[in-house]
Short mmCIF file of C-alpha atoms in Angstrom, two decimals:
data_model
loop_
_atom_site.label_atom_id
_atom_site.label_comp_id
_atom_site.label_asym_id
_atom_site.label_seq_id
_atom_site.Cartn_x
_atom_site.Cartn_y
_atom_site.Cartn_z
CA UNK A 1 0.00 0.00 0.00
CA UNK A 2 1.41 3.40 -0.97
CA UNK A 3 2.25 6.11 1.55
CA UNK A 4 -0.34 8.36 -0.13
CA UNK A 5 -3.02 5.74 0.42
CA UNK A 6 -2.08 5.13 4.06
CA UNK A 7 -2.13 8.81 4.98
CA UNK A 8 -5.37 9.62 3.22
CA UNK A 9 -7.15 6.51 4.44
CA UNK A 10 -6.69 7.57 8.04
CA UNK A 11 -9.32 10.30 7.69
CA UNK A 12 -11.54 8.79 5.03
CA UNK A 13 -15.27 8.40 5.47
CA UNK A 14 -17.00 5.18 4.51
CA UNK A 15 -19.41 5.55 1.59
CA UNK A 16 -22.80 3.92 1.25
CA UNK A 17 -22.89 1.06 -1.21
CA UNK A 18 -25.62 0.54 -3.77
CA UNK A 19 -26.26 -2.68 -5.65
CA UNK A 20 -25.70 -2.42 -9.41
CA UNK A 21 -24.14 -4.53 -12.10
CA UNK A 22 -21.74 -5.07 -14.99
CA UNK A 23 -20.92 -7.10 -18.13
CA UNK A 24 -19.38 -6.64 -21.57
CA UNK A 25 -19.91 -3.84 -24.05
CA UNK A 26 -22.18 -6.00 -26.14
CA UNK A 27 -25.28 -7.32 -24.39
CA UNK A 28 -25.64 -11.03 -23.87
CA UNK A 29 -22.13 -11.81 -22.61
CA UNK A 30 -23.00 -11.54 -18.95
CA UNK A 31 -23.86 -14.81 -17.44
CA UNK A 32 -24.26 -17.03 -14.47
CA UNK A 33 -20.91 -18.79 -14.78
CA UNK A 34 -18.59 -18.80 -11.80
CA UNK A 35 -15.22 -17.07 -11.65
CA UNK A 36 -12.33 -19.25 -10.49
CA UNK A 37 -11.36 -16.66 -7.89
CA UNK A 38 -14.92 -15.83 -6.89
CA UNK A 39 -17.17 -17.30 -4.28
CA UNK A 40 -20.20 -15.20 -5.13
CA UNK A 41 -18.86 -12.17 -3.27
CA UNK A 42 -19.74 -8.76 -4.79
CA UNK A 43 -17.42 -6.97 -7.20
CA UNK A 44 -16.80 -3.49 -5.81
CA UNK A 45 -16.74 -0.42 -8.08
CA UNK A 46 -16.23 3.13 -6.82
CA UNK A 47 -18.14 5.99 -8.43
CA UNK A 48 -16.62 9.37 -7.52
CA UNK A 49 -18.40 12.25 -9.25
CA UNK A 50 -20.00 15.66 -8.77
CA UNK A 51 -23.19 14.81 -6.94
CA UNK A 52 -23.20 18.38 -5.62
CA UNK A 53 -21.28 21.53 -6.54
CA UNK A 54 -21.10 23.63 -9.72
CA UNK A 55 -21.10 20.57 -12.03
CA UNK A 56 -23.85 18.67 -10.24
CA UNK A 57 -26.16 18.74 -13.28
CA UNK A 58 -23.45 17.16 -15.40
CA UNK A 59 -22.74 14.67 -12.62
CA UNK A 60 -26.35 13.56 -12.40
CA UNK A 61 -26.50 12.99 -16.15
CA UNK A 62 -23.36 10.89 -15.89
CA UNK A 63 -24.74 8.84 -12.99
CA UNK A 64 -28.04 8.16 -14.71
CA UNK A 65 -26.26 7.16 -17.91
CA UNK A 66 -24.02 4.86 -15.86
CA UNK A 67 -27.06 3.11 -14.38
CA UNK A 68 -28.59 2.64 -17.83
CA UNK A 69 -25.28 1.33 -19.20
CA UNK A 70 -24.89 -1.26 -16.48
CA UNK A 71 -28.39 -2.54 -17.08
CA UNK A 72 -27.74 -2.77 -20.83
CA UNK A 73 -24.37 -4.47 -20.53
CA UNK A 74 -25.68 -7.16 -18.18
CA UNK A 75 -29.08 -7.62 -19.83
CA UNK A 76 -30.59 -6.65 -16.51
CA UNK A 77 -28.81 -9.34 -14.47
CA UNK A 78 -26.80 -6.92 -12.34
CA UNK A 79 -23.99 -9.43 -12.41
CA UNK A 80 -20.75 -10.41 -14.10
CA UNK A 81 -20.17 -14.16 -14.21
CA UNK A 82 -22.65 -14.68 -11.43
CA UNK A 83 -21.26 -11.97 -9.11
CA UNK A 84 -23.20 -8.80 -8.45
CA UNK A 85 -21.39 -5.49 -8.80
CA UNK A 86 -21.57 -3.29 -5.75
CA UNK A 87 -21.43 0.44 -6.56
CA UNK A 88 -20.08 2.76 -3.88
CA UNK A 89 -20.93 6.38 -4.65
CA UNK A 90 -18.85 9.29 -3.35
CA UNK A 91 -19.48 13.01 -3.91
CA UNK A 92 -16.38 15.05 -4.81
CA UNK A 93 -18.40 18.29 -5.27
CA UNK A 94 -15.94 19.18 -8.03
CA UNK A 95 -13.11 19.51 -5.49
CA UNK A 96 -9.90 17.60 -6.36
CA UNK A 97 -8.95 17.24 -2.69
CA UNK A 98 -12.30 15.68 -1.85
CA UNK A 99 -12.03 13.40 -4.86
CA UNK A 100 -8.59 12.14 -3.83
CA UNK A 101 -9.82 11.53 -0.27
CA UNK A 102 -12.88 9.65 -1.53
CA UNK A 103 -10.89 7.59 -4.03
CA UNK A 104 -8.28 6.75 -1.40
CA UNK A 105 -10.98 5.60 0.99
CA UNK A 106 -12.48 3.34 -1.67
CA UNK A 107 -9.09 1.86 -2.55
CA UNK A 108 -8.56 1.18 1.14
CA UNK A 109 -11.79 -0.82 1.11
CA UNK A 110 -10.38 -3.03 -1.62
CA UNK A 111 -11.97 -1.35 -4.63
CA UNK A 112 -10.09 -2.21 -7.83
CA UNK A 113 -12.13 -0.04 -10.22
CA UNK A 114 -12.87 3.69 -10.00
CA UNK A 115 -15.04 5.80 -12.31
CA UNK A 116 -16.35 9.33 -12.35
CA UNK A 117 -14.52 12.66 -12.61
CA UNK A 118 -17.00 15.20 -13.86
CA UNK A 119 -14.32 17.87 -13.45
CA UNK A 120 -11.02 18.01 -15.35
CA UNK A 121 -9.21 19.19 -12.23
CA UNK A 122 -10.46 16.12 -10.38
CA UNK A 123 -9.44 13.72 -13.15
CA UNK A 124 -5.88 15.04 -13.17
CA UNK A 125 -5.54 14.37 -9.43
CA UNK A 126 -7.15 10.93 -9.38
CA UNK A 127 -5.14 9.60 -12.34
CA UNK A 128 -1.78 9.46 -10.50
CA UNK A 129 -3.52 7.94 -7.47
CA UNK A 130 -4.72 5.12 -9.72
CA UNK A 131 -1.19 4.52 -10.94
CA UNK A 132 0.29 4.60 -7.43
CA UNK A 133 -2.18 1.98 -6.21
CA UNK A 134 -2.58 -0.01 -9.43
CA UNK A 135 -6.35 0.37 -9.74
CA UNK A 136 -8.37 0.86 -12.92
CA UNK A 137 -9.58 4.45 -13.34
CA UNK A 138 -12.09 5.46 -16.00
CA UNK A 139 -12.57 9.21 -16.13
CA UNK A 140 -15.95 10.58 -17.21
CA UNK A 141 -17.05 13.97 -18.62
CA UNK A 142 -13.68 15.61 -17.79
CA UNK A 143 -12.43 16.83 -21.18
CA UNK A 144 -8.85 17.88 -20.41
CA UNK A 145 -6.47 16.35 -22.97
CA UNK A 146 -3.92 15.38 -20.32
CA UNK A 147 -6.08 12.48 -19.13
CA UNK A 148 -5.13 10.73 -22.38
CA UNK A 149 -1.69 9.20 -21.93
CA UNK A 150 -1.66 9.95 -18.20
CA UNK A 151 -0.69 6.38 -17.27
CA UNK A 152 -1.56 2.81 -18.20
CA UNK A 153 -4.22 2.52 -15.48
CA UNK A 154 -6.19 5.57 -16.64
CA UNK A 155 -8.87 5.57 -19.35
CA UNK A 156 -11.70 7.92 -20.32
CA UNK A 157 -15.34 7.35 -21.27
CA UNK A 158 -15.98 10.80 -22.76
CA UNK A 159 -14.41 12.97 -25.41
CA UNK A 160 -11.40 15.24 -24.98
CA UNK A 161 -10.84 18.89 -25.85
CA UNK A 162 -8.84 18.08 -28.98
CA UNK A 163 -11.86 16.31 -30.46
CA UNK A 164 -14.08 19.32 -29.71
CA UNK A 165 -11.77 21.79 -31.40
CA UNK A 166 -11.04 19.52 -34.35
CA UNK A 167 -14.80 19.23 -34.89
CA UNK A 168 -15.10 23.02 -34.97
CA UNK A 169 -12.35 23.21 -37.58
CA UNK A 170 -14.20 20.90 -39.97
CA UNK A 171 -16.86 23.57 -40.40
CA UNK A 172 -14.56 25.61 -42.62
CA UNK A 173 -12.85 22.71 -44.39
CA UNK A 174 -9.07 22.84 -44.68
CA UNK A 175 -7.92 25.37 -42.06
CA UNK A 176 -4.50 25.90 -43.64
CA UNK A 177 -4.04 29.65 -44.13
CA UNK A 178 -7.43 30.49 -42.56
CA UNK A 179 -8.00 33.15 -39.90
CA UNK A 180 -9.55 31.97 -36.64
CA UNK A 181 -10.64 34.26 -33.82
CA UNK A 182 -11.39 32.95 -30.34
CA UNK A 183 -13.86 35.03 -28.35
CA UNK A 184 -13.41 34.00 -24.73
CA UNK A 185 -13.63 35.21 -21.18
CA UNK A 186 -10.43 36.54 -19.62
CA UNK A 187 -10.29 33.66 -17.16
CA UNK A 188 -8.63 30.28 -16.75
CA UNK A 189 -11.52 28.72 -18.67
CA UNK A 190 -11.19 31.19 -21.51
CA UNK A 191 -7.41 30.99 -21.73
CA UNK A 192 -7.57 27.19 -21.81
CA UNK A 193 -9.86 27.41 -24.84
CA UNK A 194 -7.58 29.89 -26.58
CA UNK A 195 -4.64 27.57 -25.96
CA UNK A 196 -6.57 24.57 -27.26
CA UNK A 197 -7.67 26.27 -30.48
CA UNK A 198 -4.15 27.59 -31.01
CA UNK A 199 -2.67 24.14 -30.52
CA UNK A 200 -5.18 22.22 -32.64
CA UNK A 201 -6.15 24.57 -35.46
CA UNK A 202 -2.98 26.64 -35.30
CA UNK A 203 -1.09 23.38 -35.53
CA UNK A 204 -2.91 22.67 -38.79
CA UNK A 205 -1.88 25.99 -40.33
CA UNK A 206 -4.54 28.45 -39.18
CA UNK A 207 -3.70 31.88 -37.77
CA UNK A 208 -5.38 32.09 -34.36
CA UNK A 209 -6.05 35.37 -32.54
CA UNK A 210 -7.87 35.83 -29.21
CA UNK A 211 -10.41 38.48 -28.24
CA UNK A 212 -10.59 38.24 -24.46
CA UNK A 213 -13.46 39.78 -22.52
CA UNK A 214 -13.79 40.41 -18.76
CA UNK A 215 -15.87 37.57 -17.33
CA UNK A 216 -18.30 39.98 -15.64
CA UNK A 217 -18.74 42.24 -18.69
CA UNK A 218 -22.20 43.63 -19.46
CA UNK A 219 -21.33 45.69 -22.55
CA UNK A 220 -20.10 43.63 -25.48
CA UNK A 221 -20.35 46.05 -28.41
CA UNK A 222 -16.61 46.94 -28.52
CA UNK A 223 -15.64 43.27 -28.54
CA UNK A 224 -18.21 42.32 -31.16
CA UNK A 225 -17.01 45.21 -33.33
CA UNK A 226 -13.42 44.06 -32.98
CA UNK A 227 -14.37 40.55 -34.10
CA UNK A 228 -16.29 41.86 -37.11
CA UNK A 229 -13.41 44.11 -38.17
CA UNK A 230 -11.01 41.15 -38.08
CA UNK A 231 -13.20 39.26 -40.61
CA UNK A 232 -12.09 35.80 -39.47
CA UNK A 233 -12.99 32.70 -41.44
CA UNK A 234 -14.09 31.14 -38.17
CA UNK A 235 -15.14 32.62 -34.83
CA UNK A 236 -14.80 30.10 -32.00
CA UNK A 237 -16.78 31.24 -28.94
CA UNK A 238 -15.91 29.89 -25.50
CA UNK A 239 -18.35 31.30 -22.96
CA UNK A 240 -19.93 30.28 -19.67
CA UNK A 241 -22.01 32.45 -17.39
CA UNK A 242 -25.19 34.41 -16.82
CA UNK A 243 -24.19 37.13 -19.31
CA UNK A 244 -24.15 34.74 -22.27
CA UNK A 245 -27.42 36.00 -23.74
CA UNK A 246 -26.15 39.61 -23.82
CA UNK A 247 -22.94 38.47 -25.50
CA UNK A 248 -24.77 36.55 -28.24
CA UNK A 249 -27.22 39.38 -28.78
CA UNK A 250 -24.37 41.82 -29.25
CA UNK A 251 -22.69 39.59 -31.84
CA UNK A 252 -25.96 39.49 -33.78
CA UNK A 253 -26.60 43.23 -33.51
CA UNK A 254 -23.11 44.07 -34.76
CA UNK A 255 -23.52 41.81 -37.78
CA UNK A 256 -20.85 39.27 -36.85
CA UNK A 257 -22.96 36.40 -38.17
CA UNK A 258 -23.00 38.10 -41.58
CA UNK A 259 -19.23 38.00 -42.03
CA UNK A 260 -18.03 34.72 -40.52
CA UNK A 261 -18.92 31.19 -39.43
CA UNK A 262 -19.65 31.29 -35.70
CA UNK A 263 -19.04 28.06 -33.79
CA UNK A 264 -19.46 27.07 -30.17
CA UNK A 265 -20.03 23.89 -28.19
CA UNK A 266 -23.56 22.60 -27.68
CA UNK A 267 -24.18 22.37 -23.95
CA UNK A 268 -26.98 20.67 -22.01
CA UNK A 269 -30.63 21.27 -22.89
CA UNK A 270 -31.40 23.91 -20.21
CA UNK A 271 -28.73 26.22 -21.70
CA UNK A 272 -30.22 26.33 -25.20
CA UNK A 273 -32.46 29.26 -24.32
CA UNK A 274 -29.40 31.36 -23.39
CA UNK A 275 -28.55 31.84 -27.06
CA UNK A 276 -31.70 33.90 -27.52
CA UNK A 277 -32.57 34.93 -31.06
CA UNK A 278 -29.03 34.01 -32.16
CA UNK A 279 -29.65 30.31 -31.52
CA UNK A 280 -30.51 29.47 -35.12
CA UNK A 281 -27.51 31.38 -36.51
CA UNK A 282 -24.83 29.40 -34.69
CA UNK A 283 -23.01 26.29 -35.89
CA UNK A 284 -22.54 23.89 -33.00
CA UNK A 285 -19.88 21.31 -32.40
CA UNK A 286 -21.27 18.52 -30.28
CA UNK A 287 -20.01 15.60 -28.25
CA UNK A 288 -23.51 14.15 -27.86
CA UNK A 289 -27.16 15.19 -27.70
CA UNK A 290 -30.66 13.79 -27.75
CA UNK A 291 -31.14 12.42 -31.27
CA UNK A 292 -27.47 12.43 -32.28
CA UNK A 293 -27.46 8.71 -33.10
CA UNK A 294 -29.69 5.65 -33.24
CA UNK A 295 -28.46 2.17 -32.47
CA UNK A 296 -29.14 -0.51 -29.86
CA UNK A 297 -26.97 1.20 -27.24
CA UNK A 298 -28.60 4.58 -27.85
CA UNK A 299 -32.06 3.07 -27.58
CA UNK A 300 -31.08 1.40 -24.30
CA UNK A 301 -29.74 4.72 -23.00
CA UNK A 302 -32.96 6.48 -23.99
CA UNK A 303 -35.09 3.84 -22.30
CA UNK A 304 -32.87 3.80 -19.22
CA UNK A 305 -33.03 7.58 -18.85
CA UNK A 306 -36.80 7.61 -19.14
CA UNK A 307 -37.01 4.88 -16.52
CA UNK A 308 -35.11 7.19 -14.15
CA UNK A 309 -37.21 10.22 -14.99
CA UNK A 310 -34.53 11.83 -17.14
CA UNK A 311 -33.77 12.35 -20.82
CA UNK A 312 -30.78 11.77 -23.08
CA UNK A 313 -28.41 14.73 -22.88
CA UNK A 314 -24.77 15.75 -23.21
CA UNK A 315 -23.10 13.57 -20.56
CA UNK A 316 -25.47 10.60 -20.34
CA UNK A 317 -23.29 8.90 -22.98
CA UNK A 318 -20.18 9.20 -20.79
CA UNK A 319 -21.82 7.31 -17.93
CA UNK A 320 -23.23 4.64 -20.23
CA UNK A 321 -19.86 4.04 -21.90
CA UNK A 322 -18.06 3.93 -18.54
CA UNK A 323 -20.36 1.11 -17.49
CA UNK A 324 -19.69 -0.78 -20.73
CA UNK A 325 -15.93 -0.43 -20.19
CA UNK A 326 -16.06 -1.49 -16.55
CA UNK A 327 -18.12 -4.57 -17.30
CA UNK A 328 -15.77 -5.59 -20.11
CA UNK A 329 -12.80 -5.17 -17.77
CA UNK A 330 -14.43 -7.18 -14.99
CA UNK A 331 -15.23 -9.99 -17.37
CA UNK A 332 -11.51 -10.26 -18.10
CA UNK A 333 -10.66 -10.43 -14.39
CA UNK A 334 -12.30 -9.64 -11.09
CA UNK A 335 -9.02 -8.90 -9.31
CA UNK A 336 -6.10 -8.56 -11.73
CA UNK A 337 -5.92 -4.90 -12.77
CA UNK A 338 -3.29 -5.70 -15.39
CA UNK A 339 -5.70 -8.09 -17.09
CA UNK A 340 -8.43 -5.43 -16.98
CA UNK A 341 -6.13 -2.93 -18.67
CA UNK A 342 -5.12 -5.43 -21.32
CA UNK A 343 -8.78 -6.22 -22.06
CA UNK A 344 -9.62 -2.56 -22.61
CA UNK A 345 -6.60 -1.65 -24.74
CA UNK A 346 -7.57 -1.81 -28.39
CA UNK A 347 -11.16 -2.77 -27.58
CA UNK A 348 -13.78 -1.73 -30.13
CA UNK A 349 -17.45 -1.59 -29.21
CA UNK A 350 -20.74 0.11 -30.01
CA UNK A 351 -21.70 2.91 -27.63
CA UNK A 352 -24.70 5.25 -27.81
CA UNK A 353 -22.71 7.55 -30.12
CA UNK A 354 -21.71 4.77 -32.47
CA UNK A 355 -18.46 2.90 -33.05
CA UNK A 356 -15.86 3.44 -30.30
CA UNK A 357 -12.27 2.26 -29.98
CA UNK A 358 -9.84 2.54 -27.09
CA UNK A 359 -6.45 3.29 -28.60
CA UNK A 360 -3.91 0.98 -26.97
CA UNK A 361 -0.97 3.39 -27.20
CA UNK A 362 -2.43 6.10 -24.93
CA UNK A 363 -6.03 5.10 -24.10
CA UNK A 364 -7.56 7.88 -26.20
CA UNK A 365 -11.21 7.07 -26.86
CA UNK A 366 -11.68 7.31 -30.62
CA UNK A 367 -15.31 8.18 -31.28
CA UNK A 368 -17.68 9.97 -33.64
CA UNK A 369 -18.31 13.68 -33.11
CA UNK A 370 -21.20 15.76 -34.38
CA UNK A 371 -22.12 19.13 -35.81
CA UNK A 372 -25.59 20.39 -35.03
CA UNK A 373 -28.05 23.25 -35.27
CA UNK A 374 -30.71 24.56 -32.94
CA UNK A 375 -34.18 24.94 -34.42
CA UNK A 376 -37.13 26.72 -32.92
CA UNK A 377 -39.75 24.35 -31.57
CA UNK A 378 -42.59 25.79 -29.55
CA UNK A 379 -41.20 28.12 -26.90
CA UNK A 380 -37.73 26.59 -26.99
CA UNK A 381 -35.00 25.17 -29.20
CA UNK A 382 -34.20 21.60 -30.15
CA UNK A 383 -30.87 20.26 -31.42
CA UNK A 384 -30.85 18.71 -34.88
CA UNK A 385 -28.01 16.68 -36.35
CA UNK A 386 -26.12 18.25 -39.24
CA UNK A 387 -23.20 15.86 -39.68
CA UNK A 388 -21.60 12.87 -38.00
CA UNK A 389 -17.80 12.94 -38.14
CA UNK A 390 -15.85 9.73 -38.42
CA UNK A 391 -13.61 9.04 -35.38
CA UNK A 392 -10.49 9.20 -37.56
CA UNK A 393 -11.36 12.73 -38.73
CA UNK A 394 -11.04 14.14 -35.20
CA UNK A 395 -8.59 11.68 -33.62
CA UNK A 396 -6.02 13.32 -31.31
CA UNK A 397 -2.32 12.67 -31.86
CA UNK A 398 -0.85 9.83 -29.84
CA UNK A 399 0.33 10.90 -26.39
CA UNK A 400 2.79 8.32 -25.02
CA UNK A 401 2.42 7.37 -21.38
CA UNK A 402 4.55 9.44 -19.06
#
């Protein structure tokens, strides 16, 4: 046991355990057979995610998707080779320190598999803990690129920032020689987006320039005018906050939509109204949304969400896929983490988004991405699929393990 584990375990709080399940990515492989090392005892899986805190809505989508995925992967048996899977939930509230404490506690209880990480900051702290203690860690909605290639024990069930930005770039074709402007808040969030666009699209030959705005701004005309004057081929908008509607309105009033392609990420359903009258003018890159795909896994996700009183949304896929991955790993071995890792590396399967592949070299999750539009429907807006991008078209470069 590592020193980090011993110290943190001393003050850890025991989590409540809930009965759930697991089996392979394709339904029908779960069964009632016995494992040579098993005596019918439960298989423990730790779920550390944002149950509360600023990302609680994302966390709840992830958790509900996880529940639906487990049910699908086991055909409702709640078991892998005759052993039930016991899910221990812990709330990190989006705080890396709380996440590390919770994960350490679970490892101390003998948990060999951890999942969750709604927040990127959390994922980056839990990943080395997984390596230190040789447990399987499958990060969730956290998009930070550094999770890919972090170590051989760390995987991800969602997309990464590179795939988002690469999707945006496809909206103007070959970006070589093109002008790209990033409109972002002058904050860590905004600067991270500027850096990502510069790295991805700038790396493909685009000229990238930022227009940074104070996060608490209420007057956006000067910034919108600056964007319009620059006449970029692509305007990438990275924005989060209560002033989003004013920002989008200003872009429309200043005629920015008339001179460039405006792209931003499609967030969860409740945020669609924040775009106001500009909603139908924006081109959206999308990781996942209600109606993005249609296959057996998607249909199971849809049914599972309805059963829980929810609907398919942005991060429900990440939970569903995490469950598929965990079940596949547990079918390979209940106790040998190395065997779990080997089973996941190079594995191809069908998730709610479509065809997925875990790249063996760095554990990047190669997956389809989408472009979408918002259309007016009643008093609100509904996302409609424009294009499905092949995983290879947005695949990140290989990041060797550190």
